[in-house]
CSV table of C-alpha atoms and ligand atoms in Angstrom, one decimal:
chain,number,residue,atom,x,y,z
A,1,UNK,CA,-6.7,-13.4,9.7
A,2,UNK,CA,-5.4,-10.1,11.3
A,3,UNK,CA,-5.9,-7.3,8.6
A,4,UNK,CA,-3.1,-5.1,7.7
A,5,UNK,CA,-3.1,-0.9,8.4
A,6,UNK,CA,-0.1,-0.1,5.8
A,7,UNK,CA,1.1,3.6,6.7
A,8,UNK,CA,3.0,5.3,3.2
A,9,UNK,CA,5.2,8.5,4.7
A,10,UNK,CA,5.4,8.9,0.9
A,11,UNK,CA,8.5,12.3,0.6
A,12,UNK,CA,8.3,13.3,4.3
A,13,UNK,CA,9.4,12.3,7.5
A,14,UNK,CA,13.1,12.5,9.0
A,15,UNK,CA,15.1,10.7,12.8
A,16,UNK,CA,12.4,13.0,14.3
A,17,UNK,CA,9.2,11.6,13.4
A,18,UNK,CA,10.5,8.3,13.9
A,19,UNK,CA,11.4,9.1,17.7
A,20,UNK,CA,7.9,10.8,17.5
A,21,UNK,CA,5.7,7.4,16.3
A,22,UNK,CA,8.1,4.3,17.7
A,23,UNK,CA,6.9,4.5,21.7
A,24,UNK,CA,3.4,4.8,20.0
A,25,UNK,CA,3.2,1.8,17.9
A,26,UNK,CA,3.5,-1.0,20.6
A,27,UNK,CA,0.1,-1.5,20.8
A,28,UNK,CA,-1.7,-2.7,17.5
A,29,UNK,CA,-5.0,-4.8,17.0
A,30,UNK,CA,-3.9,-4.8,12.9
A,31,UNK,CA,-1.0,-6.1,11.4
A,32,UNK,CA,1.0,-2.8,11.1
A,33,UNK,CA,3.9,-1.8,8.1
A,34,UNK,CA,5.4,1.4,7.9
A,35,UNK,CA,6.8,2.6,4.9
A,36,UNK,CA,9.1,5.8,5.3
A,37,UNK,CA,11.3,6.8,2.5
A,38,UNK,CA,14.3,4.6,1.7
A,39,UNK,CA,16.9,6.5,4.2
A,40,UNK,CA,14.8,5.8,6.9
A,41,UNK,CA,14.0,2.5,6.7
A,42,UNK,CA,17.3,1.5,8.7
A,43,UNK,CA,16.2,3.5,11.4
A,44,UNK,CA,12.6,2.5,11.9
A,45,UNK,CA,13.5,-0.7,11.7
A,46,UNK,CA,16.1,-0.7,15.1
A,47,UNK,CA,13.4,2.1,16.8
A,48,UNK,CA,10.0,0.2,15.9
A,49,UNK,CA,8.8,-2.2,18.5
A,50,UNK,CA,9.4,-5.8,16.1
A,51,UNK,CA,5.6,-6.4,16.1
A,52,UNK,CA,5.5,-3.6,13.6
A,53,UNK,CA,6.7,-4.5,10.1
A,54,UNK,CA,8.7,-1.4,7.6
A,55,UNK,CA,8.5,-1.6,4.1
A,56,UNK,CA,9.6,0.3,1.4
A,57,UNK,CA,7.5,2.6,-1.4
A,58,UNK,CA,9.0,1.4,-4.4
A,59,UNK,CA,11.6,-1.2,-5.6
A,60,UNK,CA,14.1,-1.3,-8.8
A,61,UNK,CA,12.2,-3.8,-11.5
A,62,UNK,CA,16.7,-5.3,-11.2
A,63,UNK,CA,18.1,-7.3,-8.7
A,64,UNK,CA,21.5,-5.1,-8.8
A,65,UNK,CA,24.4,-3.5,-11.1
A,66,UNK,CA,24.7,-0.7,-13.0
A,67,UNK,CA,21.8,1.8,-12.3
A,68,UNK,CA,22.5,4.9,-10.1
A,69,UNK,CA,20.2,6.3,-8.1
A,70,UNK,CA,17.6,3.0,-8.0
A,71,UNK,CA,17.0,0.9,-4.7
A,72,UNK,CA,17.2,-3.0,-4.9
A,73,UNK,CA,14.9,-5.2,-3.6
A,74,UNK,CA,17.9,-7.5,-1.4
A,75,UNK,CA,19.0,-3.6,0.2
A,76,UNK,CA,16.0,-3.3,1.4
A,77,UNK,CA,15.7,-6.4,3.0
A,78,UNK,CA,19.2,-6.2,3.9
A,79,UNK,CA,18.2,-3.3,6.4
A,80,UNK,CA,15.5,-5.1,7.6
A,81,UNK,CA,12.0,-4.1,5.0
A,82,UNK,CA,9.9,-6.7,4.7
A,83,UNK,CA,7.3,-5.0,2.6
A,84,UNK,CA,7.2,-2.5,-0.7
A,85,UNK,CA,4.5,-1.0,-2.4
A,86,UNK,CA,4.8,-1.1,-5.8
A,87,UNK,CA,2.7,0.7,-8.5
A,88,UNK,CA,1.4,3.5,-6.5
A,89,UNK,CA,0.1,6.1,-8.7
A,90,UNK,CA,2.6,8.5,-8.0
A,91,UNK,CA,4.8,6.1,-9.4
A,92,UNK,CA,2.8,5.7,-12.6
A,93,UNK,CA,2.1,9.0,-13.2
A,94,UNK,CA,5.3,10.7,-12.3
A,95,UNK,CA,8.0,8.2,-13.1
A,96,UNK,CA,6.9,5.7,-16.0
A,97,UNK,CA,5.7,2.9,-13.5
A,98,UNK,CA,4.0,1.1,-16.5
A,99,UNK,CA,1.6,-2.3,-16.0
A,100,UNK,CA,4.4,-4.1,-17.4
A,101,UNK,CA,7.5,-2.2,-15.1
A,102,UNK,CA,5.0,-2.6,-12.1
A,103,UNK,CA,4.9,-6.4,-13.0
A,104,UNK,CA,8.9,-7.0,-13.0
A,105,UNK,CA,8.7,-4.9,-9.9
A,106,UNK,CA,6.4,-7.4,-8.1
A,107,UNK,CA,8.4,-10.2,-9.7
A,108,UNK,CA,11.9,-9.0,-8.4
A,109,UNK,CA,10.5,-7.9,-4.8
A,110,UNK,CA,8.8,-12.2,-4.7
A,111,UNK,CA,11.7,-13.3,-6.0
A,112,UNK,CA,14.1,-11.3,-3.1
A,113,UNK,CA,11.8,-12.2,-0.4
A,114,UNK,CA,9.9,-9.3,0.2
A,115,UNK,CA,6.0,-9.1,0.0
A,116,UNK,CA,4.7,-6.4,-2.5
A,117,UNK,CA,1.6,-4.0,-2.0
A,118,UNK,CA,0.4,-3.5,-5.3
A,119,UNK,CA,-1.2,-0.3,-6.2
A,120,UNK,CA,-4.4,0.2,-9.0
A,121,UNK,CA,-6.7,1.6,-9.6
A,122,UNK,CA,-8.6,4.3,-11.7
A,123,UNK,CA,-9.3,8.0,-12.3
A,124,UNK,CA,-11.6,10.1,-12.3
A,125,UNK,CA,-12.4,9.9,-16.0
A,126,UNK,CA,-12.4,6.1,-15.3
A,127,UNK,CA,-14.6,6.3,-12.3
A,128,UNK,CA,-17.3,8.8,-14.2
A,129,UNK,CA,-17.6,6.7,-17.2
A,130,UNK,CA,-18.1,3.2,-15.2
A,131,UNK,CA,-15.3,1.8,-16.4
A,132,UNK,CA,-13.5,0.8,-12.8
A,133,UNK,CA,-14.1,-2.5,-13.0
A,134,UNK,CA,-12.7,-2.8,-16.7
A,135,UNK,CA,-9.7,-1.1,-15.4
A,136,UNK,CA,-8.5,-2.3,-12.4
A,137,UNK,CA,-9.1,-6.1,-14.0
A,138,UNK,CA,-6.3,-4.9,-16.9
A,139,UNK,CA,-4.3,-3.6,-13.9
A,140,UNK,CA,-4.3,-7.2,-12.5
A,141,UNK,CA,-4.3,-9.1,-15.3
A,142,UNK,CA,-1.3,-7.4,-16.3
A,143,UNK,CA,0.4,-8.7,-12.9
A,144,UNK,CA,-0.4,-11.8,-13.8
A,145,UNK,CA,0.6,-12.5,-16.9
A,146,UNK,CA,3.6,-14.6,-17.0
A,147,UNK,CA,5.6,-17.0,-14.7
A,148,UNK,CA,6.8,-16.6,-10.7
A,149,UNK,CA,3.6,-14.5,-9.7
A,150,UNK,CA,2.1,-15.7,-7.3
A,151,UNK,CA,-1.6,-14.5,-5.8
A,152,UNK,CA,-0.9,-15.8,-2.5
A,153,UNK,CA,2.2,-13.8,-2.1
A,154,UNK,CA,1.5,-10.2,-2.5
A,155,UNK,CA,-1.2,-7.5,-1.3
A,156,UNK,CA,-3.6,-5.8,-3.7
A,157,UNK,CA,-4.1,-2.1,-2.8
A,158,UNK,CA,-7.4,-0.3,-4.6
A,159,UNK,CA,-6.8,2.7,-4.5
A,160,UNK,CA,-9.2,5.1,-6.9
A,161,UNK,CA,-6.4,7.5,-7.7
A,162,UNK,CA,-8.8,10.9,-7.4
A,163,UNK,CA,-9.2,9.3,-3.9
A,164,UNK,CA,-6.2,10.1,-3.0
A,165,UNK,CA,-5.0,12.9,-1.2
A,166,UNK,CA,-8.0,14.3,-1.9
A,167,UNK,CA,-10.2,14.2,0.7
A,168,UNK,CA,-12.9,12.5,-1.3
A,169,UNK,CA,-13.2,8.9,-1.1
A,170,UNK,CA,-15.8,6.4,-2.6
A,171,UNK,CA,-19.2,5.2,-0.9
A,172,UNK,CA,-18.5,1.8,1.1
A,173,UNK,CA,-20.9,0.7,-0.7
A,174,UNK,CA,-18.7,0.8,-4.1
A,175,UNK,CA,-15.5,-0.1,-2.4
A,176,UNK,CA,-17.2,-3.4,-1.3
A,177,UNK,CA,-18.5,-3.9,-4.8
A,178,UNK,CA,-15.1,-3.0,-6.4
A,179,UNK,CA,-13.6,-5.4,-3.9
A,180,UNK,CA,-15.9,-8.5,-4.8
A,181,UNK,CA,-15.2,-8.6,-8.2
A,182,UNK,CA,-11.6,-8.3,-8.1
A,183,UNK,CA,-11.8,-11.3,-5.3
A,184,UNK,CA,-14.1,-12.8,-8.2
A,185,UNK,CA,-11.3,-12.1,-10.7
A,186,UNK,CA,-7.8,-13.4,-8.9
A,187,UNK,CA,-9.3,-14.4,-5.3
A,188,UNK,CA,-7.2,-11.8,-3.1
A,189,UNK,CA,-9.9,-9.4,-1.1
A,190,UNK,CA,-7.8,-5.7,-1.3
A,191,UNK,CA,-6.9,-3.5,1.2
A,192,UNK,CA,-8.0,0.1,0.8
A,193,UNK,CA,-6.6,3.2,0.0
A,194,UNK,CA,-7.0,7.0,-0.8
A,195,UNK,CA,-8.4,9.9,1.8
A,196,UNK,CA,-8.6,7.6,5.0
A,197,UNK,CA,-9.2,9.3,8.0
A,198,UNK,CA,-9.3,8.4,11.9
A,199,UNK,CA,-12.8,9.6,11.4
A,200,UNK,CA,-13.9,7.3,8.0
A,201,UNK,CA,-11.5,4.4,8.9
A,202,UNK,CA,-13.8,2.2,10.8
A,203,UNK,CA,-16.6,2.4,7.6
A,204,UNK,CA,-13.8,0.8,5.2
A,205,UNK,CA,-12.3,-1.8,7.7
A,206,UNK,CA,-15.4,-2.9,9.0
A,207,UNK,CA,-16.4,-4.7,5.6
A,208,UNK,CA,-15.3,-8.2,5.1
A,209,UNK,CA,-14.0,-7.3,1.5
A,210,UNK,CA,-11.4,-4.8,2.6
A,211,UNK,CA,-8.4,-6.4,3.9
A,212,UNK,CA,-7.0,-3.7,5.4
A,213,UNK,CA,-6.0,-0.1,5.0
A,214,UNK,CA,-3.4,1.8,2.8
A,215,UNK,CA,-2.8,5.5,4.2
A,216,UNK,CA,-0.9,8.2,3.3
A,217,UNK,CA,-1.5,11.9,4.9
A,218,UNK,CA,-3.2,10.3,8.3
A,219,UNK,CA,0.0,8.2,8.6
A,220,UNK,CA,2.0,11.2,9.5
A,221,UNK,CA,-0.1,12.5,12.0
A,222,UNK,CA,1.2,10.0,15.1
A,223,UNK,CA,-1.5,10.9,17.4
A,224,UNK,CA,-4.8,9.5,14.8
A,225,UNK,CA,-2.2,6.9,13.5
A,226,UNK,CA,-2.0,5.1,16.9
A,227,UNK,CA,-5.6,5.5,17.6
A,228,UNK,CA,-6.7,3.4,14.4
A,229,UNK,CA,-4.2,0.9,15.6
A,230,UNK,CA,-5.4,0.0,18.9
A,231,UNK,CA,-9.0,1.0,17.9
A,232,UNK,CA,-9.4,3.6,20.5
A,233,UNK,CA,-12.1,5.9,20.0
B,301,PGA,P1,-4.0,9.5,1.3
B,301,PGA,O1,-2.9,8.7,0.4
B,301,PGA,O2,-4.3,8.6,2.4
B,301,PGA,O3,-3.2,10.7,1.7
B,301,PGA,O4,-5.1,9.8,0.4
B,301,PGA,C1,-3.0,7.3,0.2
B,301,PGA,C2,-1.9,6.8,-0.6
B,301,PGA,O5,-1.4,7.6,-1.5
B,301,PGA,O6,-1.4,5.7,-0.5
């Protein structure tokens, strides 16, 4: 199986930096999704070459009615997402993305045909007291608690949340630890997330645990973007 490099624009990006990244996208070793913010979806979609997937960053937990402001799961496949990331720590921390909202996230994206990338893992506080492990299994088991979810069809991101954006990631060593006993706990190998670089990619993708990659900052830069996807050095 191809593994997946899954770019998060996160707040930035406009027309421009689509036009910037679409002629340098064609050529990909890895699945490839990009996830701009909602308003440009539409537009990556009909600039991207069609090898490359767009997904969104978030999802309403509804299918649709009254609640201004929120994104459905059907409009953004209607515009062509196939992907959304649900449960990215931003989320949580800023905007109530609970265990339990994450779940009815995941369960309205399955249910409206698109494939979630779900976000966990822990902080800092977490990470220094050896409690990971505990952690991201309550993150999981929360997911799957109840009916229509799934293993088989969604992503699991690990993503230590002082990881990201912070230039400071954890040994490969860990991440391929952290990795075999989720696989041990629900049987999905994650993909990776939080600091990578063009330099450090290669360490984290290399391992048979990681699945792919999950990257924020490096995603806007189109020039080390590319390179990870055709593995040029
Ligand atoms: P980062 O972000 O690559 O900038 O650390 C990762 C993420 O937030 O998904």
């Amino acid at each position: 199986m191809r593994k997946i490099i899954i770019g998060n624009w996160k707040m930035n990006g406009d027309k421009r930096l689509i036009d910037e990244f679409a002629p340098l996208l064609s050529t990909s070793s890895y699945d490839c999704v990009m996830c701009p913010p909602f308003t440009l979806i539409d537009v990556a979609r009909s600039n991207f070459p069609a090898s490359v997937f767009v997904g969104a960053q978030d999802c309403s937990m509804f299918d649709n009615g009254a609640h201004t402001g929120e994104i459905s799961c059907k409009q953004i496949f209607d515009v062509g997402g196939t992907h959304v990331i649900i449960g990215h720590n931003e989320r949580r921390a800023n905007n109530g993305d609970s265990d339990e909202v994450v779940a009815q996230k995941v369960k309205c994206a399955i249910r409206n045909k698109l494939i979630p990338i779900v976000c966990i893992g822990e902080s800092k506080e977490e990470y220094d007291c050896g409690k990971t492990i505990e952690i991201v299994k309550k993150q999981i088991s929360s997911l799957l608690q109840g009916e229509g979810i799934d293993v088989a069809k969604f992503f699991i991101a690990y993503e230590p949340i002082w990881a990201i954006g912070t230039g400071r990631t954890p040994t490969v060593s860990e991440v391929d630890e952290i990795h075999g006993h989720i696989y041990k706990f629900c049987g999905i190998y994650p993909v990776y997330g939080g600091s990578i670089t063009y330099e450090n990619h290669k360490d984290f993708l290399n391992l048979n645990s990681v699945t792919g990659l999950l990257i924020g900052g490096t995603s806007l830069n189109s020039k080390d973007f590319s390179k990870i996807l055709s593995c040029l050095d």
